[in-house]
Structures are given as C-alpha cells and as structure tokens.
Short mmCIF file of C-alpha atoms and ligand atoms in Angstrom, two decimals:
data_model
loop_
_atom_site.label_atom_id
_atom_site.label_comp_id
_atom_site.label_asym_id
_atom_site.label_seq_id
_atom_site.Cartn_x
_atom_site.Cartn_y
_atom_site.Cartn_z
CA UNK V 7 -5.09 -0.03 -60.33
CA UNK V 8 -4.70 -3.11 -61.96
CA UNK V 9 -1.63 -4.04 -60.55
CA UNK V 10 -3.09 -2.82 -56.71
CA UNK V 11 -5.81 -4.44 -56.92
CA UNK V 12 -3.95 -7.67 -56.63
CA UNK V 13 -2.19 -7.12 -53.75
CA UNK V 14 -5.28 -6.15 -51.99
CA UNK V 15 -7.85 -8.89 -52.57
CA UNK V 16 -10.06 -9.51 -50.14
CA UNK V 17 -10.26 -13.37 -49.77
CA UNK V 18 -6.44 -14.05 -50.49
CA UNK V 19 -6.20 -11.34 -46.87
CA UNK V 20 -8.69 -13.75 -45.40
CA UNK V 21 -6.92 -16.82 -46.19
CA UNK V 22 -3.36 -15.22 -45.05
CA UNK V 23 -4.98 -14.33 -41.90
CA UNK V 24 -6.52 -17.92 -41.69
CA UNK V 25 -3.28 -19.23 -42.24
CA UNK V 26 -1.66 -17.20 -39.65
CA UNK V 27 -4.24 -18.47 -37.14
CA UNK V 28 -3.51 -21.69 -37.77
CA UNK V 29 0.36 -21.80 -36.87
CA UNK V 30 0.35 -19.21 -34.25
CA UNK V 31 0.14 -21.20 -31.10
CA UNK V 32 2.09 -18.45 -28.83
CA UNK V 33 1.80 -14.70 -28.13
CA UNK V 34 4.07 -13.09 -30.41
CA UNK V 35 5.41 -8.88 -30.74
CA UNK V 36 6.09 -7.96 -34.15
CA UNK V 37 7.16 -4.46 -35.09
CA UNK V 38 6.33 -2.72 -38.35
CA UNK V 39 9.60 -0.56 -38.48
CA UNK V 40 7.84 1.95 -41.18
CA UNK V 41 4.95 4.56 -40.78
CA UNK V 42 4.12 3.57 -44.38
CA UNK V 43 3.48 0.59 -43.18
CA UNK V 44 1.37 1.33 -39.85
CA UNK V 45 -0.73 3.47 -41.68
CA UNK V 46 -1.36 0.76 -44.28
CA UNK V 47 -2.17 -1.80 -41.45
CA UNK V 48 -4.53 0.43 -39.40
CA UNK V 49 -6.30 1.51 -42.58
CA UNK V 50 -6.76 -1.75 -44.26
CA UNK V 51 -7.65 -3.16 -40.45
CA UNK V 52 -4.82 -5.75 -41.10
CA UNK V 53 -4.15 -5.76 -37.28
CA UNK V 54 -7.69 -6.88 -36.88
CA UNK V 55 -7.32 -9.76 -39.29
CA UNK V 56 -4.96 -11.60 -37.04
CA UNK V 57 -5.03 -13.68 -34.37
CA UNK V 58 -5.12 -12.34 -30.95
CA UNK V 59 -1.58 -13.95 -30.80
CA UNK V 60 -0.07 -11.88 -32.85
CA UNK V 61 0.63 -8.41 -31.78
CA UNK V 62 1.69 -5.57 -34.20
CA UNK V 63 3.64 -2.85 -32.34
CA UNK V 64 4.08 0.35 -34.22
CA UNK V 65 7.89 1.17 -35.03
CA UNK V 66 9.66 4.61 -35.20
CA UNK V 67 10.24 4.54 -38.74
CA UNK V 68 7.96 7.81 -39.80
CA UNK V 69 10.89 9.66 -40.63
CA UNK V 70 8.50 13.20 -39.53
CA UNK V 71 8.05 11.86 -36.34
CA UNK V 72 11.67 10.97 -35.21
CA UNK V 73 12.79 14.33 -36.83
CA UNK V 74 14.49 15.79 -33.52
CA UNK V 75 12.81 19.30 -32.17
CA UNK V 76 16.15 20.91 -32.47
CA UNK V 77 16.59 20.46 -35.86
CA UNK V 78 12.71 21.39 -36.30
CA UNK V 79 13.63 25.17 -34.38
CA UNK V 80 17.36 25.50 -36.45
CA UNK V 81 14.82 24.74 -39.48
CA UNK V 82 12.32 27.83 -37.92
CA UNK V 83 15.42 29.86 -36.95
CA UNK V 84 17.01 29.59 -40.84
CA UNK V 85 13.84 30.10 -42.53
CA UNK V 86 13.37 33.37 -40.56
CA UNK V 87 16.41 34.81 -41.20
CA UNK V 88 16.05 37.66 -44.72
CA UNK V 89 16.96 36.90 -47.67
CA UNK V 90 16.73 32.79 -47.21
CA UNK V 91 14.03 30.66 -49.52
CA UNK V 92 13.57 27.70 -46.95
CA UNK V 93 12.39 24.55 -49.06
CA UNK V 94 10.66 21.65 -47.73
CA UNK V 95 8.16 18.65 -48.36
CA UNK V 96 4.76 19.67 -47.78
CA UNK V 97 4.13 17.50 -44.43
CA UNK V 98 7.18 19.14 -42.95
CA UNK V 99 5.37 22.53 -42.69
CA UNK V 100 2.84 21.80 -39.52
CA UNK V 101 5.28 19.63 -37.84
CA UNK V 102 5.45 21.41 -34.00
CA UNK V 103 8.37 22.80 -33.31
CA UNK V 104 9.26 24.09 -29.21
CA UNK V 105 6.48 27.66 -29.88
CA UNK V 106 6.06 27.43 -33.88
CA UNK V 107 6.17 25.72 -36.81
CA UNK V 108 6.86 26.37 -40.37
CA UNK V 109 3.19 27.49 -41.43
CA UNK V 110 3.77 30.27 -38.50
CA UNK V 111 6.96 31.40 -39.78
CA UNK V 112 5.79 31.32 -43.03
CA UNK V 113 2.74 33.65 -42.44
CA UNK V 114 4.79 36.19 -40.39
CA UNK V 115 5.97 36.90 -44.16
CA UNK V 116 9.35 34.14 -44.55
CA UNK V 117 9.24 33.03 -47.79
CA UNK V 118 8.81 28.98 -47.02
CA UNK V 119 8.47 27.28 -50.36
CA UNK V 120 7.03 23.27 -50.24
CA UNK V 121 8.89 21.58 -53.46
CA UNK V 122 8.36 18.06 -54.83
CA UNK V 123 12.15 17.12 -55.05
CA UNK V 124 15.49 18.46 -54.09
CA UNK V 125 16.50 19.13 -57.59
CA UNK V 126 13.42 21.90 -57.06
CA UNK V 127 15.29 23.35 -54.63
CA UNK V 128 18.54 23.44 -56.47
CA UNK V 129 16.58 24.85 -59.42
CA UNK V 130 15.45 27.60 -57.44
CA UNK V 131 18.96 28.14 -56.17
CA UNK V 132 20.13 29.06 -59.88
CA UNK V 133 17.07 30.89 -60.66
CA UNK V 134 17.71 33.20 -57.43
CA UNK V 135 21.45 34.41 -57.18
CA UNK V 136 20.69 36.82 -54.67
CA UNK V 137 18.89 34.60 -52.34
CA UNK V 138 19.91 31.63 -50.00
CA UNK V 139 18.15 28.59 -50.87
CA UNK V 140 17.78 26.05 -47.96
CA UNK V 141 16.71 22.61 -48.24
CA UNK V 142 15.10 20.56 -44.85
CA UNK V 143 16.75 17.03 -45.58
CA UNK V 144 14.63 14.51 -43.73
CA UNK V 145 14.14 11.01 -44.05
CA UNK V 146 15.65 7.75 -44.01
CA UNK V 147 17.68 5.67 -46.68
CA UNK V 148 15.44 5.79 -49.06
CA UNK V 149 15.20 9.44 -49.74
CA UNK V 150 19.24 9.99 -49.33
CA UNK V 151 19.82 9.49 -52.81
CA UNK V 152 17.64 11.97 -54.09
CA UNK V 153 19.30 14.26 -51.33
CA UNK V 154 22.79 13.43 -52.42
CA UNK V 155 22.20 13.98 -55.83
CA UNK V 156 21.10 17.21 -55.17
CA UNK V 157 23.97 18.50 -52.87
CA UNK V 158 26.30 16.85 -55.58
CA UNK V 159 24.40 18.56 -58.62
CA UNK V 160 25.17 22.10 -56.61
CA UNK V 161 28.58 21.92 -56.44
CA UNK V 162 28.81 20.54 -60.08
CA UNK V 163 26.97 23.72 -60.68
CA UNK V 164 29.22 26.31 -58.77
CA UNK V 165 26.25 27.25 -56.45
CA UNK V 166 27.38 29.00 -53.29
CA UNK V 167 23.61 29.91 -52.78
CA UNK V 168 22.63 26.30 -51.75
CA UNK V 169 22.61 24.00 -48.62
CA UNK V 170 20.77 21.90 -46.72
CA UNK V 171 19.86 21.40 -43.13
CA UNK V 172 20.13 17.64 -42.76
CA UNK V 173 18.61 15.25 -40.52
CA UNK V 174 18.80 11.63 -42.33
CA UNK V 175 18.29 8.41 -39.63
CA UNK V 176 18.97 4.87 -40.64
CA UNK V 177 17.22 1.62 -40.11
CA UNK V 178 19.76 -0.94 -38.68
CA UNK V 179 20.66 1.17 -35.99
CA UNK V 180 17.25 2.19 -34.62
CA UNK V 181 16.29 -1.88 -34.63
CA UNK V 182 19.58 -2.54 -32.79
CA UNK V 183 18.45 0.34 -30.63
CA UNK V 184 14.60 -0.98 -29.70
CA UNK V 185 16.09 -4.73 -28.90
CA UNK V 186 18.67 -3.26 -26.34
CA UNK V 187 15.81 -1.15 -24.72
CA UNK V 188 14.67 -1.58 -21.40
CA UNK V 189 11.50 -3.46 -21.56
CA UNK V 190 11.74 -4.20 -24.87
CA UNK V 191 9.50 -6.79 -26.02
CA UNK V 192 9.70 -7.04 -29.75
CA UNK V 193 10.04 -10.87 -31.21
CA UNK V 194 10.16 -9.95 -35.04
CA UNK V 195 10.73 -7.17 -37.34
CA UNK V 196 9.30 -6.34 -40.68
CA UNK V 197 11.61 -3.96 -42.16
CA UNK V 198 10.46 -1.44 -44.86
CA UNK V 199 10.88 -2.42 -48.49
CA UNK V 200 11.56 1.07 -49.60
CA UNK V 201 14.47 1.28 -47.41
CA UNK V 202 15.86 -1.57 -48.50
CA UNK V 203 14.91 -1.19 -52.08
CA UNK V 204 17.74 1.36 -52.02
CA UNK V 205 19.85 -0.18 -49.43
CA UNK V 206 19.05 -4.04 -50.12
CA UNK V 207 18.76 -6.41 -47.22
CA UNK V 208 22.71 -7.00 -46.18
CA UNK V 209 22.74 -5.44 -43.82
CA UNK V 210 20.21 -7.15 -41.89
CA UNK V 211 21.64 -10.39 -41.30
CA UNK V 212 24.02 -9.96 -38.59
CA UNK V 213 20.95 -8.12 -36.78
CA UNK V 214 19.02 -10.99 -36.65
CA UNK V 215 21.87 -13.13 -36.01
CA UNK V 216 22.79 -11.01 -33.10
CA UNK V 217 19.57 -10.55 -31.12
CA UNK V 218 18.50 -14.02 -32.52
CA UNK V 219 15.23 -12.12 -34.18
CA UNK V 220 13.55 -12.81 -37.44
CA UNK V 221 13.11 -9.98 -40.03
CA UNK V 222 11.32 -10.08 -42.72
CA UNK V 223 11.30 -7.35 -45.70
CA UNK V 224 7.34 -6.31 -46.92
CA UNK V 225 5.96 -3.59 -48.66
CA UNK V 226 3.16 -1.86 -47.69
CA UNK V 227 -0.25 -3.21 -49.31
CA UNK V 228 -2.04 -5.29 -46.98
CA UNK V 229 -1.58 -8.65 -48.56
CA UNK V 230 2.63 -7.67 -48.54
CA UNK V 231 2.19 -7.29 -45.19
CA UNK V 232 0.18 -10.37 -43.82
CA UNK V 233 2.74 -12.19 -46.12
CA UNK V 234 5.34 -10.96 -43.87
CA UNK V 235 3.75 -11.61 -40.97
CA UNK V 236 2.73 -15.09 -41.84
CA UNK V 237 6.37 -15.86 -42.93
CA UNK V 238 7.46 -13.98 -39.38
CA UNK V 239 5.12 -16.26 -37.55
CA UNK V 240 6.46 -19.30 -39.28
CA UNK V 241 9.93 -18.55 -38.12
CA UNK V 242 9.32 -17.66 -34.73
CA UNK V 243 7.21 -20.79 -34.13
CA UNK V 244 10.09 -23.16 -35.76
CA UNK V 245 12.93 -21.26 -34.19
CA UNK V 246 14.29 -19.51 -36.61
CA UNK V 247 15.83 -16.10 -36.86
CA UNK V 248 16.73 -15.48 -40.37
CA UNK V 249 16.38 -12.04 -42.81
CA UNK V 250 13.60 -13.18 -45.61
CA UNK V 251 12.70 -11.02 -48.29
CA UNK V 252 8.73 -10.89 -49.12
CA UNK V 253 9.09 -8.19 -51.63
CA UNK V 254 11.63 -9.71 -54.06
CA UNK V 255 9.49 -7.91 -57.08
CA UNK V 256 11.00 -4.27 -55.91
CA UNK V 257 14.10 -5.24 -53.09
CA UNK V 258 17.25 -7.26 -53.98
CA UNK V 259 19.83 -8.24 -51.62
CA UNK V 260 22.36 -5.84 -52.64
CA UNK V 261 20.15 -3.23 -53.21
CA UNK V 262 20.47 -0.12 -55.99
CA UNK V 263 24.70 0.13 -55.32
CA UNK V 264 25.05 3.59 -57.69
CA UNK V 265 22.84 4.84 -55.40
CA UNK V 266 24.79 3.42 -52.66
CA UNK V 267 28.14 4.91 -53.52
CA UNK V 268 26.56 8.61 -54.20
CA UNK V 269 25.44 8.49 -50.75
CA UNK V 270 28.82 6.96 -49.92
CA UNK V 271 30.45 10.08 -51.79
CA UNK V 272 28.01 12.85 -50.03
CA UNK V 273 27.23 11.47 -46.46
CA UNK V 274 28.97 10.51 -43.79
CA UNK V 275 27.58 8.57 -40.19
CA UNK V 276 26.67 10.64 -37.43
CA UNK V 277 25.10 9.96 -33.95
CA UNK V 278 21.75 11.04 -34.43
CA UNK V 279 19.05 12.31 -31.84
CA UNK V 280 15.68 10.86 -32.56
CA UNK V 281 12.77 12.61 -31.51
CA UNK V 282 11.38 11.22 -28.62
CA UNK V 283 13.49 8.78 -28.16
CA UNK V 284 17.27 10.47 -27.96
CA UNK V 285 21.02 9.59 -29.87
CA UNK V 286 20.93 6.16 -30.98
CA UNK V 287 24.98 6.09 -31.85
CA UNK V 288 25.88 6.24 -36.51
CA UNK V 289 22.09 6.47 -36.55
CA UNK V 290 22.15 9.19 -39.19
CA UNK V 291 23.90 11.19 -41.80
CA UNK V 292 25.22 14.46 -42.18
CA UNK V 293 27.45 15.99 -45.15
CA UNK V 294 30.51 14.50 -45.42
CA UNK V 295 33.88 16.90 -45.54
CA UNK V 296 33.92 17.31 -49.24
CA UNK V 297 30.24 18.92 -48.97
CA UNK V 298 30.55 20.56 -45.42
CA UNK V 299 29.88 24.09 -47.14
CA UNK V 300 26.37 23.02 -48.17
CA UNK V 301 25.91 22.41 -44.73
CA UNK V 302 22.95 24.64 -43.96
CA UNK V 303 23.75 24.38 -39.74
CA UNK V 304 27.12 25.50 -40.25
CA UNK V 305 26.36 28.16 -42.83
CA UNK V 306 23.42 30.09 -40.55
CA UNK V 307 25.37 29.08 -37.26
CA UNK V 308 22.28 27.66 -35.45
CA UNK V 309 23.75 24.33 -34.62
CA UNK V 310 23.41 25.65 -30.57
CA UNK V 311 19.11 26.01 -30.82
CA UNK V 312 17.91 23.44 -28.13
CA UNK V 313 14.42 22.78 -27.98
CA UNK V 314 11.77 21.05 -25.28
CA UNK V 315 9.33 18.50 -25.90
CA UNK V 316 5.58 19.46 -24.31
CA UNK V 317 5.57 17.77 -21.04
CA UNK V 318 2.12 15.77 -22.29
CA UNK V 319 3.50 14.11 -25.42
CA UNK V 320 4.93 10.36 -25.07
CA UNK V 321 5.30 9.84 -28.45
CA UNK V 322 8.83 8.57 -27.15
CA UNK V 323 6.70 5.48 -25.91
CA UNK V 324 4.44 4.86 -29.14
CA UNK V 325 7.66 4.98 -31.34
CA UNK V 326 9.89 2.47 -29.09
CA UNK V 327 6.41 0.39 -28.95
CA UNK V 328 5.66 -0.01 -25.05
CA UNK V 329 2.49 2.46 -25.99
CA UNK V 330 -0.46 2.69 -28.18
CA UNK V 331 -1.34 6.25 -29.63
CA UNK V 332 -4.90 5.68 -27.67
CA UNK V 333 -2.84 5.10 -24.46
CA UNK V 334 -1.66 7.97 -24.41
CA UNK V 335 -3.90 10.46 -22.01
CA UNK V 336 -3.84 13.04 -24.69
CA UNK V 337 -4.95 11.55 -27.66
CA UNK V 338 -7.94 12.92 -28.81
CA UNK V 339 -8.23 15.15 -26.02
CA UNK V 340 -5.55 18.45 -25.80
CA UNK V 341 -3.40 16.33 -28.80
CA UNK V 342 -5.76 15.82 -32.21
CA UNK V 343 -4.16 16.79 -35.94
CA UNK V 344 -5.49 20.31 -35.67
CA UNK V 345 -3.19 20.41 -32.27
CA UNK V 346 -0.68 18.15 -32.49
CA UNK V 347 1.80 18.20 -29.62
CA UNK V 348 3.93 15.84 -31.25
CA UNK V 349 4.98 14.94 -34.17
CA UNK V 350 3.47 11.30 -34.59
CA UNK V 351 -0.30 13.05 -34.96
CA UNK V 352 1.10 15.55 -37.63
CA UNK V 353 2.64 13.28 -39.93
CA UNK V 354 0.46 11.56 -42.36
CA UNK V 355 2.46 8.53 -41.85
CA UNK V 356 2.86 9.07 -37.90
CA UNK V 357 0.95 6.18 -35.23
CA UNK V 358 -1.21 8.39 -33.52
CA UNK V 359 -2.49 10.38 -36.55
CA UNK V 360 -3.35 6.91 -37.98
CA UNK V 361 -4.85 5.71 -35.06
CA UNK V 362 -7.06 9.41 -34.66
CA UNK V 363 -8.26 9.78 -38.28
CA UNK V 364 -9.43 5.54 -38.83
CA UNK V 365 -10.53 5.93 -35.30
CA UNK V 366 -9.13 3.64 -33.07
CA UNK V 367 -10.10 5.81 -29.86
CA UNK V 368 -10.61 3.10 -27.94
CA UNK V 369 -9.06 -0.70 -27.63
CA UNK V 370 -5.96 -2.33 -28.82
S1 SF4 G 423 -1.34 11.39 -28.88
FE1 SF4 G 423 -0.26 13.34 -29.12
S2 SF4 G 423 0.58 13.77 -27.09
FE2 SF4 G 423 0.08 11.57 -27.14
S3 SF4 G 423 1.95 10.56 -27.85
FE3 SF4 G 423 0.71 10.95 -29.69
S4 SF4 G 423 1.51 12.93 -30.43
FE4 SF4 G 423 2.20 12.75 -28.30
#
C-alpha cells in the first residue's frame, strides 16, 4: 500500500485542486478517455475537488461498454452451439446482449468458463481435444498483447481447437472520432496510461496538432489524475496544445515495441462498430490473414447476427460526453446494475454504474 498511499494523499489532492483553482479563469471540457479512470474520479470525488470551471466529461474508453451488441449475440450464438467451451473475463458474463446474456446461456447448460488470461484459454484448448475452445477478445491496446500472444502460442502449438471472437477498439481513432462529432465540446483529453504504457504516446501528437487540443497521459489514482488536469488546465489557459506525459514512472514515448510488433504480426486494422456510438473507420483489430483460421466469426459462421439496442438506453450520449449517466431518464429507475439495459451500468468500469453505486443520483 505503501507505494498507493502516496499517490493518494489527502492534502497534496487539496493543494492540486487549489492550484487548479487558481489558474482556471475559463470554463473548460476535459474528457477522461478511460473507464478506469472515471471510476477512479467519481470514487475518490476528484470531480468535486475542482473548480466549477473545469468540467470532466466521461469518455468511451470502458472497453465493456463500447463492445458492439452484435458481437455480444455472435458471442451468445457460439457459446450455445455443443461441443464449444466459450471463455471469457468475468465482467463479460452479465453484459446485455439483444434477449440474453452469457449468465443465461450459461445456465440453460453451455459450458461458459470465466478465465484470468488467454493463455487459460489456450490451456484448456490442449487439455480438451474434442472440444472447441472460444475466447471473447475485448478490449483496447492494452490487452492486445496478451491476446496476440495467445492466438500466436496456438498455432505454435498445432491447435485447430482454438479461436477467438475478437472485438479490439483503439484510442486515437475514437478521440479523432469525439472532436469531429456534432456538438462536440471537448477542450482536452487525458488519455489512459495503460494504453499507452503498451502503445507509448506517438501517436498522439499529430492528434493534438490536428484539432489543436491538449492531451495529457495520467494514470488512474486521484493525485495522477488532478496532475493531469492541472497540467491540462495550464495548457489550455496559455494556448497550448501539446501531448504531455504525467505518468513517465510506467509510459514512455515509444512504448513496450516487442509488444508492438506481436500485435503487428497477429492483428490487422478494421473499421470497428462501437456500441452506442457506431463504425468509427481502423478503430479496431481483427486477425490478420496469417491467423484468419483462429478467427472464431468465421469458424461458427455467425458474422450475419444483428442485434438492437433497447429503445431507453442512451449510453451512446454518456460515452460521446453530451450526457451524464443521471441524465439519462432511466438511471436508477427501469436501468440499475441488477437491470442493466446497457452496457455502461454493467461494467465495473462503465459511467453510469459508477455514477449508480457512489451515488450520484442527482446533480452534475
Ligand atoms: S442509465 Fe442505463 S439506460 Fe441510461 S444510458 Fe446508462 S446504461 Fe443506458
């Protein structure tokens, strides 16, 4: 705890905040890109720290949440079928899909296994010849290498009993996606230091060169993250738009590059549908050619399942950031986590499940 507890010290928040109050003279919109992140800020009541110049809007970057419905029903529709073990990480398995979700399936007798790591999966895979072992790939950058490694570990192995249904998104895109959005108000970014402790922070500057918007890497305990804001405050109020890095003791600019090149090697870009929000174009990955027959969608043939989003649910607006979770007329009323009906009040790291359980019913 040791090395927590000084990143969450009490006075050193209050003099951050204090700091922040002092050179904020104009309203300012910054988005936390990461669910980490918003669930860190709503918790800690780092939001309520600040100025009232200083807006934090909640980003899509809960990789649970933006998972599209479709590929939540192709998941339903795979682990269903006989014979398949259907792995995934545990908060995957209440995550609504169109009439079910994996919980359902599992307890009309599918054999849905939650596993701690891909390599599980591909374990399982060797220990069950006879079976088909699927894995649900989710997530962004940072959990691609673990992914990749996987896939690439299964063919090293010979293992014709393994794939993967995946559904990767990326950062860069989805920020160049929320500034060219209608009614977009968003003046800085901090981007998520897991991301870009895999993927380092080049990519970021011609963002912020193009849409003339300061970003600023944090990580996710609450004095990381009034750091970046105070250093996002800074350069909006001199005029600057410039990529910073506020978590140099995990994220360097080029990032971990072996990691890097497996994902290279395994995944290729994709236009990727984002739940809620729709295709933001080379958004995602899928398998690249050389590992197209681990390619769970191709293998079961269920890349045609289309899905619909319950009429209610405007979780499309909380993760673009023109709506608070208690905005929305359903919060706390037909949608709560025992009834989610969408996936930003499943997920553990999703806006309006953060906003329910620290219980911000009510206000900004
Ligand atoms: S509160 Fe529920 S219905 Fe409303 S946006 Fe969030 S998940 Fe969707």
């Amino acid at each position: 705890m040791k090395h927590l507890a000084e990143y969450r010290d009490a006075d050193t928040a209050r003099r951050l905040a204090a700091e922040i109050g002092r050179i904020a003279t104009r309203p300012w919109a910054i988005m936390e890109v990461c669910g980490g992140q918003t669930h860190s800020i709503i918790r800690n009541g780092v939001d309520q720290l600040l100025p009232p110049e200083v807006e934090l809007i909640h980003g899509p970057g809960c990789p649970v949440c933006v998972t599209p419905l479709e590929t939540i029903d192709r998941g339903l529709a795979v682990a269903a079928k006989p014979g398949v073990i259907f792995c995934s990480f545990g908060d995957m398995l209440r995550v609504p899909g169109s009439r079910e979700n994996l919980f359902t399936v599992k307890g009309r007798g599918a054999d849905v296994r939650v596993v701690y790591s891909p390599l599980d999966a591909v374990k399982l895979a060797r220990e069950n010849p006879g079976r088909e072992v699927v894995f649900l790939a989710i997530g962004f950058e940072t959990t691609a290498p673990a992914n990749a490694m996987a896939v690439k570990l299964a063919k090293q192995q010979g293992l014709t009993n393994f794939s993967m249904l995946v559904s990767h998104v990326l950062v860069p895109p989805a920020i160049e996606a929320i500034m060219r959005s209608p009614g977009n108000r968003v003046n800085a970014f901090l981007a998520a230091g897991h991301v870009c402790s895999v993927m380092g922070t080049w990519q970021y500057p011609p963002l912020a060169e193009r849409f003339r918007v300061p970003i600023v890497v944090t990580g996710f305990e609450p004095l990381d993250l009034l750091e970046g804001i105070r250093r996002t405050v800074a350069q909006l109020q001199e005029g600057r738009h410039s990529v910073e890095n506020a978590y140099a003791r995990v994220v360097s600019e080029r990032g971990n590059e072996p990691a890097q090149t497996v994902i290279a090697e395994v995944f290729e870009p994709v236009d990727r549908a984002w739940r809620g929000i729709g295709v933001i174009p080379g958004s995602g990955w899928r398998l690249s050619e050389a590992y197209r027959d681990f390619d769970a969608e191709v293998r079961f043939a269920v890349g045609d399942v289309t899905a619909e989003e319950s009429p209610l649910c405007r979780s499309g607006e909380v993760l673009r950031g023109t709506l608070k979770p208690n905005q929305c007329p359903a919060f706390g009323k037909e949608c709560t986590p025992r009834t989610p009906l969408g996936a930003t009040m499943v997920s553990s790291e999703g806006a309006c499940a953060a906003y329910f359980h620290f219980g911000r019913f009510a206000g900004p």
